[in-house]
């Protein structure tokens, strides 16, 4: 244990199961720890560092903005906020944006806006979420999510109900004229990298339209080019009424966004919702640099191409492996579902110089920077194969 880990254990809430690694710096898709050891970053801060580490465009934008303004509050407008708002509206084809600080705040905002809009329409029913979903760890977030995240935090806020993911029958049964909203991740992240069935999304859209129900997409993890489209909903062509963004939007700088239809956004009047730090000029300058770089360098198309390469590598080297249940995903959002606990695999990969993590306990989540090379992708797959072969040998001997 190094001095930083000792300080962490003495001072910080012990809410994270950290690997015994203290990172120092990074470049592109590589990071180094304080001992000088190098790693291929297949996690990217959990799908956050879209441009990798220390990207020149992002570094320049942050340095330039720091010398001008960092924060002014939302009593005043700044040019970066106005420009980012306009850019997101144009990219998404939606009407309005509310800028905040994180995915959790974006989700809270979508819930508040959906409820206020529903009340204006005479609706008082629940917000429906999907089994296996993850919408953050706020009280409303866990109320919409897995039961394991609710334990110990009772009483849980009401007004939420979970239904089976990808089930047209459940949507048919539970969406009615009183339903406030339906929230879906087009690709479930924490749930194990599970893409929504396009036909299911079309059915939900039709059902919501029929009953005047707000359809919310949580694109916090799967948005901003991650799946090979700027937004994951573009794969199906099913456009939501509201959308939550964060993670990759700031490339590592905390920023979130809610995008909405005009009438839904209008339900929130001055004083109904707000943020002190959200939309600050530093975060907005960073997000603008991320979006500009993604578009200029063709990183959305690269995510699709590199994702296809990664899937091909995984299928060639791990397809049919006795410990592999399934390989799935879209673009550079890929999951390798195992028949065994993922935590030991993640630790062993880190020891071999590759950073990843396990979603839903058994799914190795691979969400690298969009700028990663095919050489690094191939090496990461080789390391995963080596670890699984070693794991298989251990399990075979203990059987």
Tab-separated table of C-alpha atoms in Angstrom:
chain	number	residue	atom	x	y	z
A	1	UNK	CA	0.000	0.000	0.000
A	2	UNK	CA	1.452	3.358	-1.034
A	3	UNK	CA	1.102	6.664	0.821
A	4	UNK	CA	-1.845	7.797	-1.313
A	5	UNK	CA	-3.795	4.626	-0.633
A	6	UNK	CA	-3.137	5.064	3.084
A	7	UNK	CA	-4.450	8.627	2.938
A	8	UNK	CA	-7.512	7.427	1.041
A	9	UNK	CA	-8.272	4.733	3.605
A	10	UNK	CA	-7.834	7.176	6.453
A	11	UNK	CA	-9.799	10.071	4.969
A	12	UNK	CA	-12.302	9.183	2.221
A	13	UNK	CA	-15.653	7.447	2.612
A	14	UNK	CA	-14.909	3.782	1.982
A	15	UNK	CA	-17.596	3.404	-0.669
A	16	UNK	CA	-15.424	2.149	-3.545
A	17	UNK	CA	-13.883	-1.250	-4.085
A	18	UNK	CA	-10.759	0.188	-5.656
A	19	UNK	CA	-8.058	-1.805	-7.361
A	20	UNK	CA	-4.655	-1.297	-5.660
A	21	UNK	CA	-3.606	1.175	-8.366
A	22	UNK	CA	-2.892	4.897	-7.990
A	23	UNK	CA	-2.883	6.530	-11.404
A	24	UNK	CA	-0.590	9.435	-12.169
A	25	UNK	CA	-1.023	10.508	-15.800
A	26	UNK	CA	-2.171	9.392	-19.216
A	27	UNK	CA	-1.807	9.924	-22.948
A	28	UNK	CA	-4.309	8.708	-25.491
A	29	UNK	CA	-5.567	5.271	-24.463
A	30	UNK	CA	-2.643	4.640	-22.093
A	31	UNK	CA	-2.297	5.542	-18.399
A	32	UNK	CA	0.568	5.212	-15.919
A	33	UNK	CA	0.509	4.702	-12.162
A	34	UNK	CA	2.689	6.426	-9.568
A	35	UNK	CA	5.168	3.565	-9.806
A	36	UNK	CA	5.582	4.116	-13.547
A	37	UNK	CA	3.656	1.063	-14.688
A	38	UNK	CA	1.792	1.434	-17.987
A	39	UNK	CA	-1.765	0.250	-18.718
A	40	UNK	CA	-4.095	0.068	-21.722
A	41	UNK	CA	-7.244	1.862	-20.600
A	42	UNK	CA	-10.236	-0.195	-21.713
A	43	UNK	CA	-12.534	1.510	-19.202
A	44	UNK	CA	-11.965	5.208	-20.026
A	45	UNK	CA	-13.250	6.351	-16.654
A	46	UNK	CA	-16.414	4.273	-17.290
A	47	UNK	CA	-17.051	5.497	-20.849
A	48	UNK	CA	-16.111	9.085	-19.948
A	49	UNK	CA	-12.750	9.814	-21.582
A	50	UNK	CA	-13.988	9.756	-25.161
A	51	UNK	CA	-10.852	11.518	-26.428
A	52	UNK	CA	-8.567	9.515	-24.194
A	53	UNK	CA	-6.142	11.260	-21.867
A	54	UNK	CA	-4.452	14.642	-22.376
A	55	UNK	CA	-5.928	15.156	-25.843
A	56	UNK	CA	-4.412	18.376	-27.239
A	57	UNK	CA	-7.757	19.865	-28.279
A	58	UNK	CA	-9.321	19.311	-24.865
A	59	UNK	CA	-6.213	20.480	-22.988
A	60	UNK	CA	-6.096	23.656	-25.099
A	61	UNK	CA	-9.786	24.411	-24.575
A	62	UNK	CA	-9.543	23.971	-20.809
A	63	UNK	CA	-6.366	26.058	-20.498
A	64	UNK	CA	-7.817	28.791	-22.667
A	65	UNK	CA	-11.069	28.976	-20.699
A	66	UNK	CA	-9.393	28.870	-17.270
A	67	UNK	CA	-7.587	32.078	-18.164
A	68	UNK	CA	-10.932	33.807	-18.853
A	69	UNK	CA	-13.777	32.535	-16.651
A	70	UNK	CA	-14.332	29.340	-14.667
A	71	UNK	CA	-17.663	30.009	-12.978
A	72	UNK	CA	-20.238	32.810	-12.830
A	73	UNK	CA	-23.531	31.068	-11.789
A	74	UNK	CA	-26.670	30.975	-13.908
A	75	UNK	CA	-27.672	34.523	-13.056
A	76	UNK	CA	-25.553	35.365	-16.101
A	77	UNK	CA	-24.999	33.850	-19.530
A	78	UNK	CA	-21.615	32.994	-20.996
A	79	UNK	CA	-20.661	32.372	-24.610
A	80	UNK	CA	-19.533	28.743	-24.061
A	81	UNK	CA	-22.893	27.843	-22.494
A	82	UNK	CA	-24.897	29.425	-25.294
A	83	UNK	CA	-22.741	27.750	-27.944
A	84	UNK	CA	-22.925	24.329	-26.284
A	85	UNK	CA	-26.699	24.562	-25.896
A	86	UNK	CA	-27.110	25.385	-29.576
A	87	UNK	CA	-24.710	22.625	-30.610
A	88	UNK	CA	-26.509	19.941	-28.606
A	89	UNK	CA	-29.901	21.013	-29.917
A	90	UNK	CA	-28.640	20.837	-33.495
A	91	UNK	CA	-26.891	17.472	-33.034
A	92	UNK	CA	-29.861	15.820	-31.348
A	93	UNK	CA	-32.675	17.394	-33.330
A	94	UNK	CA	-34.415	18.171	-30.046
A	95	UNK	CA	-35.782	21.546	-28.949
A	96	UNK	CA	-34.212	22.536	-25.639
A	97	UNK	CA	-31.310	21.674	-23.374
A	98	UNK	CA	-30.697	22.077	-19.646
A	99	UNK	CA	-27.040	21.865	-18.619
A	100	UNK	CA	-26.033	20.303	-15.325
A	101	UNK	CA	-23.018	18.610	-13.720
A	102	UNK	CA	-23.486	14.848	-13.963
A	103	UNK	CA	-25.563	11.959	-15.161
A	104	UNK	CA	-27.288	11.691	-11.809
A	105	UNK	CA	-28.396	15.329	-12.048
A	106	UNK	CA	-29.539	14.810	-15.617
A	107	UNK	CA	-31.728	11.892	-14.559
A	108	UNK	CA	-33.189	13.840	-11.634
A	109	UNK	CA	-34.008	16.657	-14.029
A	110	UNK	CA	-35.727	14.383	-16.523
A	111	UNK	CA	-37.852	12.902	-13.741
A	112	UNK	CA	-38.862	16.342	-12.465
A	113	UNK	CA	-39.667	17.662	-15.937
A	114	UNK	CA	-41.617	14.523	-16.850
A	115	UNK	CA	-43.663	14.722	-13.662
A	116	UNK	CA	-44.405	18.427	-13.998
A	117	UNK	CA	-45.439	17.939	-17.623
A	118	UNK	CA	-47.583	14.919	-16.725
A	119	UNK	CA	-49.359	16.920	-14.011
A	120	UNK	CA	-50.172	19.604	-16.573
A	121	UNK	CA	-51.779	16.862	-18.681
A	122	UNK	CA	-53.818	15.450	-15.780
A	123	UNK	CA	-51.612	12.406	-15.321
A	124	UNK	CA	-50.468	11.004	-11.960
A	125	UNK	CA	-49.216	7.524	-12.761
A	126	UNK	CA	-45.733	6.062	-12.267
A	127	UNK	CA	-42.494	6.430	-14.166
A	128	UNK	CA	-41.743	3.009	-15.631
A	129	UNK	CA	-38.148	1.767	-15.762
A	130	UNK	CA	-36.666	-1.473	-17.019
A	131	UNK	CA	-35.407	-4.421	-15.006
A	132	UNK	CA	-31.600	-4.415	-14.982
A	133	UNK	CA	-31.448	-0.653	-15.458
A	134	UNK	CA	-29.148	1.800	-13.710
A	135	UNK	CA	-30.027	5.481	-13.482
A	136	UNK	CA	-27.659	6.618	-10.758
A	137	UNK	CA	-27.498	6.516	-6.985
A	138	UNK	CA	-29.675	9.446	-5.953
A	139	UNK	CA	-32.847	8.497	-4.081
A	140	UNK	CA	-34.940	8.861	-7.238
A	141	UNK	CA	-32.268	7.037	-9.213
A	142	UNK	CA	-32.282	4.018	-6.936
A	143	UNK	CA	-36.090	4.135	-6.735
A	144	UNK	CA	-36.104	3.491	-10.483
A	145	UNK	CA	-33.289	0.931	-10.343
A	146	UNK	CA	-32.207	-2.374	-8.919
A	147	UNK	CA	-33.458	-3.471	-5.518
A	148	UNK	CA	-29.928	-4.130	-4.259
A	149	UNK	CA	-29.150	-0.399	-4.476
A	150	UNK	CA	-32.271	0.409	-2.425
A	151	UNK	CA	-31.416	-1.723	0.582
A	152	UNK	CA	-30.860	0.326	3.712
A	153	UNK	CA	-32.172	3.547	2.180
A	154	UNK	CA	-35.862	3.047	2.899
A	155	UNK	CA	-38.349	4.633	2.694
A	156	UNK	CA	-37.794	4.687	-1.059
A	157	UNK	CA	-39.585	7.460	-2.986
A	158	UNK	CA	-42.778	6.295	-4.644
A	159	UNK	CA	-44.032	6.834	-8.161
A	160	UNK	CA	-41.734	4.319	-9.869
A	161	UNK	CA	-42.314	0.824	-11.208
A	162	UNK	CA	-39.991	-1.632	-12.951
A	163	UNK	CA	-41.057	-3.807	-15.854
A	164	UNK	CA	-39.121	-6.476	-17.803
A	165	UNK	CA	-36.600	-5.140	-20.330
A	166	UNK	CA	-37.334	-5.799	-24.005
A	167	UNK	CA	-40.840	-7.066	-23.140
A	168	UNK	CA	-43.589	-5.790	-25.401
A	169	UNK	CA	-46.111	-7.627	-23.225
A	170	UNK	CA	-45.075	-5.656	-20.134
A	171	UNK	CA	-45.294	-2.358	-22.000
A	172	UNK	CA	-48.726	-3.284	-23.309
A	173	UNK	CA	-49.858	-4.116	-19.774
A	174	UNK	CA	-48.435	-1.208	-17.793
A	175	UNK	CA	-48.368	1.843	-20.092
A	176	UNK	CA	-51.730	3.590	-19.998
A	177	UNK	CA	-53.268	7.059	-20.043
A	178	UNK	CA	-51.990	7.802	-16.518
A	179	UNK	CA	-48.366	6.731	-17.033
A	180	UNK	CA	-46.028	9.664	-16.447
A	181	UNK	CA	-43.021	8.401	-18.396
A	182	UNK	CA	-41.034	5.404	-19.576
A	183	UNK	CA	-37.250	5.529	-19.154
A	184	UNK	CA	-34.947	3.221	-21.118
A	185	UNK	CA	-31.215	2.882	-21.702
A	186	UNK	CA	-30.845	2.072	-25.435
A	187	UNK	CA	-27.905	-0.029	-24.240
A	188	UNK	CA	-27.953	-1.024	-20.591
A	189	UNK	CA	-24.490	-0.349	-19.193
A	190	UNK	CA	-24.349	-1.348	-15.541
A	191	UNK	CA	-26.924	-3.997	-16.386
A	192	UNK	CA	-24.339	-5.875	-18.448
A	193	UNK	CA	-24.034	-4.171	-21.874
A	194	UNK	CA	-27.476	-5.217	-23.094
A	195	UNK	CA	-28.770	-3.438	-26.226
A	196	UNK	CA	-32.485	-2.798	-26.441
A	197	UNK	CA	-34.284	-4.659	-29.211
A	198	UNK	CA	-35.071	-2.097	-31.956
A	199	UNK	CA	-38.536	-3.575	-32.418
A	200	UNK	CA	-39.135	-3.171	-28.688
A	201	UNK	CA	-38.125	0.491	-28.855
A	202	UNK	CA	-40.489	1.073	-31.794
A	203	UNK	CA	-43.296	-0.583	-29.853
A	204	UNK	CA	-42.615	1.578	-26.785
A	205	UNK	CA	-42.574	4.699	-28.962
A	206	UNK	CA	-45.932	3.806	-30.492
A	207	UNK	CA	-47.432	2.988	-27.098
A	208	UNK	CA	-46.177	6.244	-25.557
A	209	UNK	CA	-47.549	8.225	-28.493
A	210	UNK	CA	-50.919	6.520	-28.121
A	211	UNK	CA	-51.187	7.429	-24.426
A	212	UNK	CA	-49.356	10.751	-24.377
A	213	UNK	CA	-46.586	9.284	-22.225
A	214	UNK	CA	-43.132	10.857	-22.162
A	215	UNK	CA	-40.388	8.577	-23.482
A	216	UNK	CA	-36.999	9.192	-21.833
A	217	UNK	CA	-33.734	7.705	-23.064
A	218	UNK	CA	-30.820	7.506	-20.660
A	219	UNK	CA	-27.825	7.932	-22.974
A	220	UNK	CA	-25.424	8.862	-20.199
A	221	UNK	CA	-23.136	5.922	-20.970
A	222	UNK	CA	-24.111	4.967	-24.523
A	223	UNK	CA	-24.302	8.468	-26.024
A	224	UNK	CA	-21.731	10.814	-27.615
A	225	UNK	CA	-20.408	8.456	-30.295
A	226	UNK	CA	-19.846	5.487	-28.014
A	227	UNK	CA	-21.931	2.986	-30.015
A	228	UNK	CA	-20.894	4.119	-33.495
A	229	UNK	CA	-23.653	6.711	-33.744
A	230	UNK	CA	-23.658	10.099	-32.039
A	231	UNK	CA	-26.645	8.902	-30.010
A	232	UNK	CA	-27.498	5.240	-29.518
A	233	UNK	CA	-31.164	5.825	-30.383
A	234	UNK	CA	-30.085	6.477	-33.968
A	235	UNK	CA	-29.476	2.734	-34.461
A	236	UNK	CA	-33.224	2.107	-34.170
A	237	UNK	CA	-34.438	5.471	-35.428
A	238	UNK	CA	-36.648	5.767	-32.350
A	239	UNK	CA	-36.362	9.349	-31.107
A	240	UNK	CA	-37.142	10.052	-27.441
A	241	UNK	CA	-39.061	12.971	-25.958
A	242	UNK	CA	-36.301	13.560	-23.417
A	243	UNK	CA	-32.699	12.390	-23.230
A	244	UNK	CA	-30.088	12.430	-20.465
A	245	UNK	CA	-26.412	12.865	-21.351
A	246	UNK	CA	-23.166	13.054	-19.356
A	247	UNK	CA	-19.978	10.922	-19.217
A	248	UNK	CA	-18.386	11.280	-22.660
A	249	UNK	CA	-19.857	14.748	-23.194
A	250	UNK	CA	-17.107	16.459	-21.194
A	251	UNK	CA	-14.306	14.052	-22.007
A	252	UNK	CA	-13.477	13.861	-18.290
A	253	UNK	CA	-14.707	17.272	-17.173
A	254	UNK	CA	-17.975	16.875	-15.198
A	255	UNK	CA	-20.941	17.957	-17.312
A	256	UNK	CA	-24.443	16.644	-17.909
A	257	UNK	CA	-27.352	17.627	-20.105
A	258	UNK	CA	-31.080	17.121	-20.437
A	259	UNK	CA	-32.529	17.405	-23.920
A	260	UNK	CA	-36.270	17.730	-24.351
A	261	UNK	CA	-39.218	18.610	-26.530
A	262	UNK	CA	-40.364	22.227	-26.334
A	263	UNK	CA	-43.628	21.503	-24.511
A	264	UNK	CA	-41.950	19.304	-21.885
A	265	UNK	CA	-39.216	21.862	-21.228
A	266	UNK	CA	-41.878	24.580	-20.891
A	267	UNK	CA	-43.435	22.707	-17.975
A	268	UNK	CA	-40.487	23.831	-15.838
A	269	UNK	CA	-40.936	27.490	-14.938
A	270	UNK	CA	-38.327	29.804	-13.359
A	271	UNK	CA	-37.598	28.477	-9.876
A	272	UNK	CA	-38.787	24.928	-10.614
A	273	UNK	CA	-35.282	23.643	-11.328
A	274	UNK	CA	-31.766	24.998	-11.271
A	275	UNK	CA	-28.090	24.417	-10.595
A	276	UNK	CA	-25.221	26.460	-9.218
A	277	UNK	CA	-22.364	24.901	-11.184
A	278	UNK	CA	-24.226	23.415	-14.153
A	279	UNK	CA	-23.397	24.981	-17.507
A	280	UNK	CA	-20.332	26.748	-16.150
A	281	UNK	CA	-18.033	28.138	-18.872
A	282	UNK	CA	-15.168	25.734	-18.100
A	283	UNK	CA	-17.315	22.606	-18.467
A	284	UNK	CA	-19.040	24.008	-21.549
A	285	UNK	CA	-15.742	24.875	-23.225
A	286	UNK	CA	-14.552	21.328	-22.581
A	287	UNK	CA	-17.759	19.796	-23.974
A	288	UNK	CA	-17.556	21.976	-27.079
A	289	UNK	CA	-13.984	20.806	-27.666
A	290	UNK	CA	-15.061	17.180	-27.274
A	291	UNK	CA	-17.931	17.520	-29.752
A	292	UNK	CA	-15.842	19.472	-32.245
A	293	UNK	CA	-13.040	16.889	-32.095
A	294	UNK	CA	-15.423	13.953	-32.445
A	295	UNK	CA	-16.925	15.524	-35.562
A	296	UNK	CA	-13.662	16.824	-37.041
A	297	UNK	CA	-11.791	13.529	-36.600
A	298	UNK	CA	-14.663	11.252	-37.573
A	299	UNK	CA	-14.639	9.487	-34.214
A	300	UNK	CA	-18.245	8.308	-34.484
A	301	UNK	CA	-17.397	6.325	-37.618
A	302	UNK	CA	-14.170	5.193	-35.962
A	303	UNK	CA	-16.138	3.897	-32.975
A	304	UNK	CA	-18.223	1.788	-35.337
A	305	UNK	CA	-15.168	0.493	-37.202
A	306	UNK	CA	-13.087	-0.163	-34.103
A	307	UNK	CA	-16.084	-1.722	-32.396
A	308	UNK	CA	-16.463	-4.134	-35.302
A	309	UNK	CA	-12.737	-4.916	-35.078
A	310	UNK	CA	-13.005	-5.510	-31.326
A	311	UNK	CA	-15.993	-7.836	-31.763
A	312	UNK	CA	-14.143	-9.750	-34.482
A	313	UNK	CA	-11.106	-10.141	-32.215
A	314	UNK	CA	-13.244	-11.275	-29.297
A	315	UNK	CA	-15.176	-13.784	-31.384
A	316	UNK	CA	-11.993	-15.167	-32.946
A	317	UNK	CA	-10.095	-15.478	-29.674
A	318	UNK	CA	-12.862	-16.108	-27.139
A	319	UNK	CA	-15.805	-17.478	-29.121
A	320	UNK	CA	-16.652	-20.907	-27.737
A	321	UNK	CA	-14.466	-20.450	-24.662
A	322	UNK	CA	-15.902	-22.550	-21.801
A	323	UNK	CA	-16.016	-19.539	-19.470
A	324	UNK	CA	-17.681	-17.191	-21.974
A	325	UNK	CA	-21.467	-17.048	-22.077
A	326	UNK	CA	-21.913	-14.326	-24.702
A	327	UNK	CA	-20.132	-11.438	-26.426
A	328	UNK	CA	-22.388	-8.466	-27.137
A	329	UNK	CA	-22.538	-4.718	-27.597
A	330	UNK	CA	-22.600	-1.841	-30.057
A	331	UNK	CA	-19.579	0.077	-31.306
A	332	UNK	CA	-17.038	0.594	-28.538
A	333	UNK	CA	-19.486	-0.436	-25.834
A	334	UNK	CA	-18.854	-4.154	-25.517
A	335	UNK	CA	-19.545	-6.747	-22.854
A	336	UNK	CA	-18.080	-10.227	-22.455
A	337	UNK	CA	-20.565	-12.146	-20.332
A	338	UNK	CA	-18.820	-14.818	-18.289
A	339	UNK	CA	-20.001	-17.964	-16.575
A	340	UNK	CA	-17.887	-17.004	-13.573
A	341	UNK	CA	-17.279	-14.019	-11.286
A	342	UNK	CA	-15.772	-11.110	-13.179
A	343	UNK	CA	-13.882	-9.466	-10.286
A	344	UNK	CA	-10.889	-11.868	-10.282
A	345	UNK	CA	-10.663	-11.502	-14.062
A	346	UNK	CA	-10.565	-7.707	-13.793
A	347	UNK	CA	-7.824	-7.871	-11.152
A	348	UNK	CA	-5.760	-10.288	-13.225
A	349	UNK	CA	-6.141	-8.116	-16.334
A	350	UNK	CA	-4.889	-5.099	-14.389
A	351	UNK	CA	-1.868	-7.078	-13.234
A	352	UNK	CA	-1.127	-7.682	-16.922
A	353	UNK	CA	-1.521	-4.017	-17.828
A	354	UNK	CA	-5.137	-3.732	-19.014
A	355	UNK	CA	-7.844	-1.789	-17.160
A	356	UNK	CA	-11.479	-2.897	-17.412
A	357	UNK	CA	-14.264	-3.620	-14.954
A	358	UNK	CA	-17.151	-6.003	-14.340
A	359	UNK	CA	-20.765	-4.911	-14.817
A	360	UNK	CA	-23.500	-6.948	-13.133
A	361	UNK	CA	-20.782	-9.058	-11.502
A	362	UNK	CA	-20.067	-11.316	-14.457
A	363	UNK	CA	-19.795	-9.081	-17.552
A	364	UNK	CA	-16.374	-7.693	-18.497
A	365	UNK	CA	-17.146	-4.169	-19.656
A	366	UNK	CA	-14.955	-2.786	-22.448
A	367	UNK	CA	-15.583	0.913	-23.124
A	368	UNK	CA	-12.203	2.337	-24.207
A	369	UNK	CA	-11.484	5.837	-25.512
A	370	UNK	CA	-12.778	6.388	-29.038
A	371	UNK	CA	-9.193	7.203	-30.080
A	372	UNK	CA	-7.800	3.789	-29.097
A	373	UNK	CA	-5.733	1.926	-31.705
A	374	UNK	CA	-6.489	-1.505	-33.091
A	375	UNK	CA	-3.110	-2.616	-31.739
A	376	UNK	CA	-4.227	-1.787	-28.199
A	377	UNK	CA	-7.619	-3.401	-28.733
A	378	UNK	CA	-5.988	-6.595	-29.947
A	379	UNK	CA	-3.571	-6.637	-27.023
A	380	UNK	CA	-6.421	-6.146	-24.552
A	381	UNK	CA	-8.282	-9.130	-26.025
A	382	UNK	CA	-5.109	-11.227	-25.813
A	383	UNK	CA	-4.778	-10.350	-22.134
A	384	UNK	CA	-8.425	-11.224	-21.467
A	385	UNK	CA	-7.909	-14.568	-23.205
A	386	UNK	CA	-4.764	-15.278	-21.161
A	387	UNK	CA	-6.586	-14.500	-17.933
A	388	UNK	CA	-9.590	-16.659	-18.816
A	389	UNK	CA	-7.356	-19.562	-19.782
A	390	UNK	CA	-5.565	-19.274	-16.457
A	391	UNK	CA	-8.892	-18.924	-14.658
A	392	UNK	CA	-10.175	-22.023	-16.418
A	393	UNK	CA	-7.121	-23.986	-15.345
A	394	UNK	CA	-7.648	-22.930	-11.724
A	395	UNK	CA	-11.338	-23.821	-11.766
A	396	UNK	CA	-10.551	-27.126	-13.446
A	397	UNK	CA	-8.060	-28.087	-10.749
A	398	UNK	CA	-10.465	-27.129	-7.966
A	399	UNK	CA	-13.356	-29.082	-9.478
